[in-house]
CSV table of C-alpha atoms in Angstrom, one decimal:
chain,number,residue,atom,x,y,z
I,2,UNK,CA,223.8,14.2,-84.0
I,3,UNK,CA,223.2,11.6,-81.5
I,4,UNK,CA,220.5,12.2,-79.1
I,5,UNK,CA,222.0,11.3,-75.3
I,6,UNK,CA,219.9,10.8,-72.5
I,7,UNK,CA,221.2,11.2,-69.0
I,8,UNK,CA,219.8,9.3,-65.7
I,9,UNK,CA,218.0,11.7,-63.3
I,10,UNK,CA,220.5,12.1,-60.0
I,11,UNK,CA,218.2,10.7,-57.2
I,12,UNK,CA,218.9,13.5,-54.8
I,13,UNK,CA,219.0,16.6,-57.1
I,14,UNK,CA,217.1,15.5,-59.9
I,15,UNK,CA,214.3,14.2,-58.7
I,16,UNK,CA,211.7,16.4,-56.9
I,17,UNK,CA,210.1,15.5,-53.6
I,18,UNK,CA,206.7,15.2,-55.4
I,19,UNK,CA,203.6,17.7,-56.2
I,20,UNK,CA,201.5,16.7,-52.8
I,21,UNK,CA,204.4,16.9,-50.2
I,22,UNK,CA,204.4,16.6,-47.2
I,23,UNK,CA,201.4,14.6,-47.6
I,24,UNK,CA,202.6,12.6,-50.2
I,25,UNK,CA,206.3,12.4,-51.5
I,26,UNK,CA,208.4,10.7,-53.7
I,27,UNK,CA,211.3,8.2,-51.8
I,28,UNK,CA,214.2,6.8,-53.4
I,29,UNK,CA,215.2,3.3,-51.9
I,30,UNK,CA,218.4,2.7,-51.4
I,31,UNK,CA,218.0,-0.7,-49.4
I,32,UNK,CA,215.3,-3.3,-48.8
I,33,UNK,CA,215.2,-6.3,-46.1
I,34,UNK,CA,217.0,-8.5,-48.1
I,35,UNK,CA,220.3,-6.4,-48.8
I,36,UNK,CA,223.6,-7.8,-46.5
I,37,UNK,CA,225.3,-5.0,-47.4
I,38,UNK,CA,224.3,-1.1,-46.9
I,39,UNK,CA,224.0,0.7,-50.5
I,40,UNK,CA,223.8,4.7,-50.0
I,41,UNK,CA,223.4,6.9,-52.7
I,42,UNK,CA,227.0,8.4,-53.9
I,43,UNK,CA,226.6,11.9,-53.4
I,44,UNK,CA,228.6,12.9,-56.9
I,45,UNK,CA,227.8,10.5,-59.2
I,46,UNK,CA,224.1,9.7,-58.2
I,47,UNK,CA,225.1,6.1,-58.5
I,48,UNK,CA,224.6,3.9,-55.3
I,49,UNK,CA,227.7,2.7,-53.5
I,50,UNK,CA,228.6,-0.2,-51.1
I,51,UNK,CA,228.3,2.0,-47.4
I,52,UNK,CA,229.6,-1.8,-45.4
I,53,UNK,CA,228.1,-4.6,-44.9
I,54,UNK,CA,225.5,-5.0,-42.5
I,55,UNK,CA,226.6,-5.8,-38.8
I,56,UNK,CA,225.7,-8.8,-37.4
I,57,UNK,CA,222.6,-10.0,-37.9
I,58,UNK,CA,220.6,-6.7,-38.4
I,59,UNK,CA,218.9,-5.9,-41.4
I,60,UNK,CA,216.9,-3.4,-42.3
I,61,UNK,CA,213.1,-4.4,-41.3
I,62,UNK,CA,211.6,-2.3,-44.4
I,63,UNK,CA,212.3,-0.4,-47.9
I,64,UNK,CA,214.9,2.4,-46.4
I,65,UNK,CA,216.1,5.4,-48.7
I,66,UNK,CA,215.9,9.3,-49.1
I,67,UNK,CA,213.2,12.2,-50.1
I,68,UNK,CA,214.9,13.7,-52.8
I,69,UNK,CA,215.5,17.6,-52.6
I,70,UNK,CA,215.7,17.6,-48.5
I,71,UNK,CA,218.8,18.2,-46.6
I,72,UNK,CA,219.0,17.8,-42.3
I,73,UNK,CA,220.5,21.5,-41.7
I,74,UNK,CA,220.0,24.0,-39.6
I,75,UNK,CA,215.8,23.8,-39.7
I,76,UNK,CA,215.3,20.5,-39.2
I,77,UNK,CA,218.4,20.7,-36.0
I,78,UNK,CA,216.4,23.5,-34.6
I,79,UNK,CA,213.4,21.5,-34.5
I,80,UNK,CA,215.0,18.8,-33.0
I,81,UNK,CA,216.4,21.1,-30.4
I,82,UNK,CA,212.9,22.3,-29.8
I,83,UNK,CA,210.9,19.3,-29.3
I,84,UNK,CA,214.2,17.1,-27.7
I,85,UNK,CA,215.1,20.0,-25.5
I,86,UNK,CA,218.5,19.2,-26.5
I,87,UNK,CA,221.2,22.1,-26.8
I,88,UNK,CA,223.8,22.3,-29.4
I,89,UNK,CA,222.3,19.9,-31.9
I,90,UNK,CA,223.4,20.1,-35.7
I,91,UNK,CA,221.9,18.6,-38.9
I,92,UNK,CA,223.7,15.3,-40.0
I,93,UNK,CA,224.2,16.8,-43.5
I,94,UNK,CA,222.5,14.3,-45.6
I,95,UNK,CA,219.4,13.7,-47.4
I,96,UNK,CA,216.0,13.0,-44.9
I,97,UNK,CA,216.0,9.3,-44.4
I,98,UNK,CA,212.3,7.3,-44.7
I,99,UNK,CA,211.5,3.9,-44.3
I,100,UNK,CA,208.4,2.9,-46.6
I,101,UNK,CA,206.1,-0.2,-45.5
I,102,UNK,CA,205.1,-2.4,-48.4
I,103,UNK,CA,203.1,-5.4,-47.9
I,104,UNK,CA,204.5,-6.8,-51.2
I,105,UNK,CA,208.2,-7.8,-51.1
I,106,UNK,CA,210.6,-5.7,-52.8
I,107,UNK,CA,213.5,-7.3,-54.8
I,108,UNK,CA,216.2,-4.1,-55.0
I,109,UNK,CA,217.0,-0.9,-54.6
I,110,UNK,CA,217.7,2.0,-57.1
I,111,UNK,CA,213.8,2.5,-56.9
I,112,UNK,CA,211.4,5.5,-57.0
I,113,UNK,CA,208.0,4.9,-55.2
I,114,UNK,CA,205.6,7.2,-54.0
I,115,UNK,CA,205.0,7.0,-49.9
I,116,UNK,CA,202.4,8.5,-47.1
I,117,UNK,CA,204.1,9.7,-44.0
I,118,UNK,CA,202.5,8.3,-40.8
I,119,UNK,CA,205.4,9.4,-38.5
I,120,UNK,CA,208.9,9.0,-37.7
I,121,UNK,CA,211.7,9.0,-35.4
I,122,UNK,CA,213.7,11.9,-33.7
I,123,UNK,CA,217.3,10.1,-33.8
I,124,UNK,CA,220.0,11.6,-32.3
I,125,UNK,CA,223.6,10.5,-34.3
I,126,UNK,CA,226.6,11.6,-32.2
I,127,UNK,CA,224.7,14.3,-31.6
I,128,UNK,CA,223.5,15.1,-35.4
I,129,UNK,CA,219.4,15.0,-35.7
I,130,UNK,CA,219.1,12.3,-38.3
I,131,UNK,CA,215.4,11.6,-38.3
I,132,UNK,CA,214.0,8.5,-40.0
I,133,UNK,CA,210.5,9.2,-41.5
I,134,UNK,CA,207.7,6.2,-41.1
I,135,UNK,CA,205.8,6.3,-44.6
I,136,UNK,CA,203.5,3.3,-46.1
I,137,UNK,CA,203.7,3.0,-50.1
I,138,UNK,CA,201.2,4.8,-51.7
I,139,UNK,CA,197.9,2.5,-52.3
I,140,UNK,CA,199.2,-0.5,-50.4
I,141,UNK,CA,196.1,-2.9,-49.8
I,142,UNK,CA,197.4,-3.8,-46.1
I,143,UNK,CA,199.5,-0.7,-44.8
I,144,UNK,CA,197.2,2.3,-46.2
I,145,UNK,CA,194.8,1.5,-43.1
I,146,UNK,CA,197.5,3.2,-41.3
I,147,UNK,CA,197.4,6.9,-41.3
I,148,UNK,CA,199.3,7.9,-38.3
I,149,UNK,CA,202.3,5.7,-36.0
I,150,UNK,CA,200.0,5.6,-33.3
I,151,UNK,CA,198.2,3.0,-35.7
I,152,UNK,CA,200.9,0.9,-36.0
I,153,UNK,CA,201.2,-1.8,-33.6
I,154,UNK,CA,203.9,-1.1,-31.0
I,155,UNK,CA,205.6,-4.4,-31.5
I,156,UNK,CA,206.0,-3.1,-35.1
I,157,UNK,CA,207.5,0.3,-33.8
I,158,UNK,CA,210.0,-1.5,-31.0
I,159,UNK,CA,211.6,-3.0,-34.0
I,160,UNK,CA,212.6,-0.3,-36.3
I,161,UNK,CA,213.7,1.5,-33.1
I,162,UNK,CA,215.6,-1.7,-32.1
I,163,UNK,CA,217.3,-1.6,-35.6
I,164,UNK,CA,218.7,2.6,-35.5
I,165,UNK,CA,219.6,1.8,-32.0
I,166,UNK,CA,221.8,-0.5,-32.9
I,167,UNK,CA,222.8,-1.0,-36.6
I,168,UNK,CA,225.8,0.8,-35.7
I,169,UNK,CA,226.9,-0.8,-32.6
I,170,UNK,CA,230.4,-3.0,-32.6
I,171,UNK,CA,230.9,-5.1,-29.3
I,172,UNK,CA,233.0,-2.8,-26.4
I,173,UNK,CA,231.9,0.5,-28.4
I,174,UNK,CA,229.9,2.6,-26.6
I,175,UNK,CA,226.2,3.4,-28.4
I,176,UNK,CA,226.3,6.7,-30.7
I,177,UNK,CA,222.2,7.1,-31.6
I,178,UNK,CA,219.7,7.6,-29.3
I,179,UNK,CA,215.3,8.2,-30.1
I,180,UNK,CA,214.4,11.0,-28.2
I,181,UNK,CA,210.9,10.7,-29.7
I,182,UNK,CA,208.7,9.3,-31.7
I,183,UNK,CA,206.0,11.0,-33.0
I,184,UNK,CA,203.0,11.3,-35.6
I,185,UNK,CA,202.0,12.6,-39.0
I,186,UNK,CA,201.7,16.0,-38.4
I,187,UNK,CA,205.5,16.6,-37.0
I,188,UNK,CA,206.1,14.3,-39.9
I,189,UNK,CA,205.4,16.7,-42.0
I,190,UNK,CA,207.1,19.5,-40.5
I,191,UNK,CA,209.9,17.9,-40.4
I,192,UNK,CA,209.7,17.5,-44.2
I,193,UNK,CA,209.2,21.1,-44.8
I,194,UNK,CA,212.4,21.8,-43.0
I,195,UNK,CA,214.1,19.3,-44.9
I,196,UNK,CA,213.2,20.9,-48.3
I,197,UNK,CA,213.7,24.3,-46.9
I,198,UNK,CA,217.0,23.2,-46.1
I,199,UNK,CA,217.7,21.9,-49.5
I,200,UNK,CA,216.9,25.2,-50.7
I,201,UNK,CA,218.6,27.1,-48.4
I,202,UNK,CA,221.5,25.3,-49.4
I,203,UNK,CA,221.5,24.3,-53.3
I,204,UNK,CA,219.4,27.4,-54.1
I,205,UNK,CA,220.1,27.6,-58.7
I,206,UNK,CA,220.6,23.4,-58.1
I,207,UNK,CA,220.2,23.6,-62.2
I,208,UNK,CA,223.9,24.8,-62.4
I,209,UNK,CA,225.6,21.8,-60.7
C-alpha cells in the first residue's frame, strides 16, 4: 500500500506555536521582492496570485499570517475599545504580521518563527485588520528590538506609508486608515483574540 504524505494547510494545519503570544509561528506569503501579491488560497492551502502590486509599492518586509487566528468578533471588539470606533467588524481573515529579517529572504511559502514587538490597528473599510510588527526569531540585528517603541520611527512611517496606500488607485478615495500603533503587550492581546477567534469559529478543525 503506498504510503501518501499530505502538505500541512498553512492556516489550519499549522499551529500558532508552543510560546504564543510571545513567540509564534508566521507563514509568509510575500517578501520585498515579490511584484505581485501571493495570499494563501483559503481551500486548497496553496498560495494564489491576489494582483499585482500597485505602482511602485512593495512590501518593506517578509508579510504573511499566524496560523490558527481569525479577525472576528474579539479582536473587532478590541479595536472598538482602544479606537473608540462604533460598529467595527473583523475582516474575516487570518491575523496579518510582518517579520523583520536582517538577511534577505528569496520567497514565500515559508514557516519561520517571529517575536512580536508591536503592530498596527488598521482600519479596512471599516474591518479591524491589524498588522502585527514581529522580528525573526534569533536575528543578530533585529532581536535588540523588543518593543515598536525601539524601532526607529523612520522605520515605522514606512510600513504605515505602505497599508495606507497599497490599495489606493488615482481618483479613489482611501479605504484604510491606523488608528494606532502600539507595543508588545497589546500585541499580544491581540493575538490571543485572534486564536480565540479561530476557535470560536473552527472549533473540531480535525473534521474539515
Amino acid at each position: 500500500m503506498n504510503n501518501y504524505h499530505y502538505k500541512a494547510h498553512p492556516w489550519h494545519g499549522i499551529s500558532a506555536g508552543e510560546n504564543t503570544p510571545s513567540v509564534v509561528n508566521a507563514f509568509i506569503e510575500i517578501v520585498p521582492s515579490d511584484t505581485v501579491k501571493y495570499e494563501i488560497d483559503k481551500q486548497s492551502g496553496y498560495l494564489k496570485i491576489d494582483r499585482p502590486q500597485k505602482f511602485s509599492n512593495m512590501v518593506p518586509t517578509l508579510y504573511g499570517f499566524v496560523p490558527r487566528t481569525y479577525c472576528g468578533n474579539k479582536v473587532a471588539e478590541f479595536a472598538a475599545l482602544k479606537s473608540g470606533r462604533m460598529g467595527i467588524k473583523g475582516d474575516g481573515d487570518p491575523l496579518d504580521i510582518c517579520v523583520l529579517s536582517e538577511r534577505s529572504v528569496s520567497h514565500g511559502d515559508i514557516i519561520l518563527q517571529a517575536i512580536p514587538v508591536g503592530g498596527f490597528r488598521l482600519l479596512d473599510n471599516g474591518e479591524a485588520d491589524d498588522k502585527i510588527i514581529a522580528v525573526m526569531k534569533g536575528d543578530e540585528f533585529y532581536r535588540q528590538w523588543t518593543d515598536v517603541s525601539d524601532c526607529p520611527s523612520s522605520y515605522i512611517n514606512r510600513l504605515m506609508h505602505y497599508f495606507l496606500t497599497y490599495k489606493n488607485l488615482p481618483g479613489e478615495k482611501a479605504t484604510c486608515e491606523i488608528t494606532d500603533v502600539y507595543g508588545r503587550a497589546e500585541a499580544h492581546e491581540v493575538i490571543v483574540r485572534a486564536m480565540q477567534d479561530y476557535m470560536s469559529l473552527f472549533n473540531g478543525i480535525e473534521d474539515l
